[in-house]
Amino acid sequence: MRGIQEERTDVADDRVNLLGLPRSELEAFVADRLEAKPFRARQLMKWIYRRGACDFAAMTDLAADFRVRLAGVAKISVPEIVTEQRSVDGTRKWMLRMDAVQGIETVFIPEPDRGTLCISSQVGCAMDCSFCATAQQGFNRNLSVAEIVGQVWLAHRELEASARITNIVLMGMGEPLANYRNVVPAMRVFTDDLGYDLSRRRVTLSTSGLVPQMYKLAEECNVALAVSLHAPNDALRNELVPINRKHPIDELLAACWHYIDKQNGRSVTFEYVMLDGINDKPEHARQLARLLRGRPAKLNLIPFNVFPGTRYRRSPAAAILRFRDILNENGVIATIRRTRGDDIDAACGQLAGVVTDRTLVRLGSRLNTVARPSAEV
Ligand code: SAH
């Protein structure tokens, strides 16, 4: 039962939190602790994820004595909602309590043909990207599997019949591949037919470019991959996404093509935030096209979302359209991401939650010892 111990947050309560246990671990748990057959685990999963139960007493198709024994060794413990905000465009944002001080954010984005839930993987983020509000908060800790899956469980409950979660994107607070150990089991629950039963194409992990973990992920879990590129050359990317000083663009792209090879032919979505006067010039678009042309790649241009204290501005609409057109003319599919929920600070890069920074030195400044070429093209 390796891994379960680590999910406990309350030392006085040694019951195992079943929320987020992948099927194989839940089966092992019912066998080891309750001498029950694997189908009991399957019943439990249906109750927890399909019916949104968090109380064993409600699980009426389980024998009464089994429910009592279960309650002695296990629990279904979900995060608590602190606040909810609703945007005029229908986007909903929840702040969830992680402990007495910390809070993380989860966002639901309704569209006519789908419902996307954007979830967080860490309390804060240590990647230190210069244009991201989460980075300004610093980093506190990784979320547990239960805290990651709990965001979906809660959104499911809150949405009731009003909307369905058809897609999950790991694009909230945090760098998911820096919390690999807990993110991968959570994604197994998202795609399990007794969990949230989403196809692998409807679960997207977005990374700033943790290359070794991308290779590992390719072996273990072939969900859709999004990569925060944001610059067409190393000099500029070193400034915007500091992890680039460790894993430069050519290494990152090699990992992307490897991932797609392993997956049988889908494409990587590259995210590119449009920063006025920084990375939005025609020459940047042409450089980008040279990197991505003929590759299994799509480009998603994200108009920069401002937040208090940022030194960047959003590129004008005309610059974004011109950028997209140059890419399309040069054989790269590029689309512009529609901004959603910015009136409640729920748009890309605006999630901040409540984070007590525990990193003494941020990644950007640690990597500053590496020579930094100028950011000019
Ligand atoms: N850490 C992961 C997951 C975050 S996904 C990653 O970097 O991929 C959120 C996306 O929004 C990323 O592409 C991120 O770079 C982008 N983003 C961050 N700040 C932004 C901002 N202020 N405006 C628009 N997009 C932003």
XYZ file of C-alpha atoms in Angstrom, residues 15-16 18 29-37 40 44 56-57 62-75:
30
model
C -8.083 6.329 8.232
C -7.090 6.189 4.586
C -10.120 6.776 -0.604
C -6.754 -1.688 -0.077
C -10.081 -3.545 0.178
C -8.260 -6.874 -0.143
C -5.563 -6.099 2.463
C -7.586 -4.203 5.029
C -11.074 -5.656 4.625
C -10.455 -9.022 2.993
C -12.917 -7.991 0.299
C -13.066 -8.918 -3.382
C -16.071 -3.962 -3.776
C -16.865 2.163 -4.153
C -20.265 5.250 3.436
C -23.658 5.073 5.113
C -22.807 -2.471 0.298
C -23.615 -4.781 3.224
C -24.222 -2.852 6.433
C -21.408 -4.574 8.352
C -18.993 -3.927 5.495
C -19.882 -0.229 5.598
C -19.194 -0.113 9.328
C -15.814 -1.842 8.958
C -15.004 0.453 6.040
C -15.748 3.563 8.073
C -13.292 2.317 10.701
C -10.315 2.235 8.335
C -11.233 4.607 5.527
C -12.799 7.978 4.791
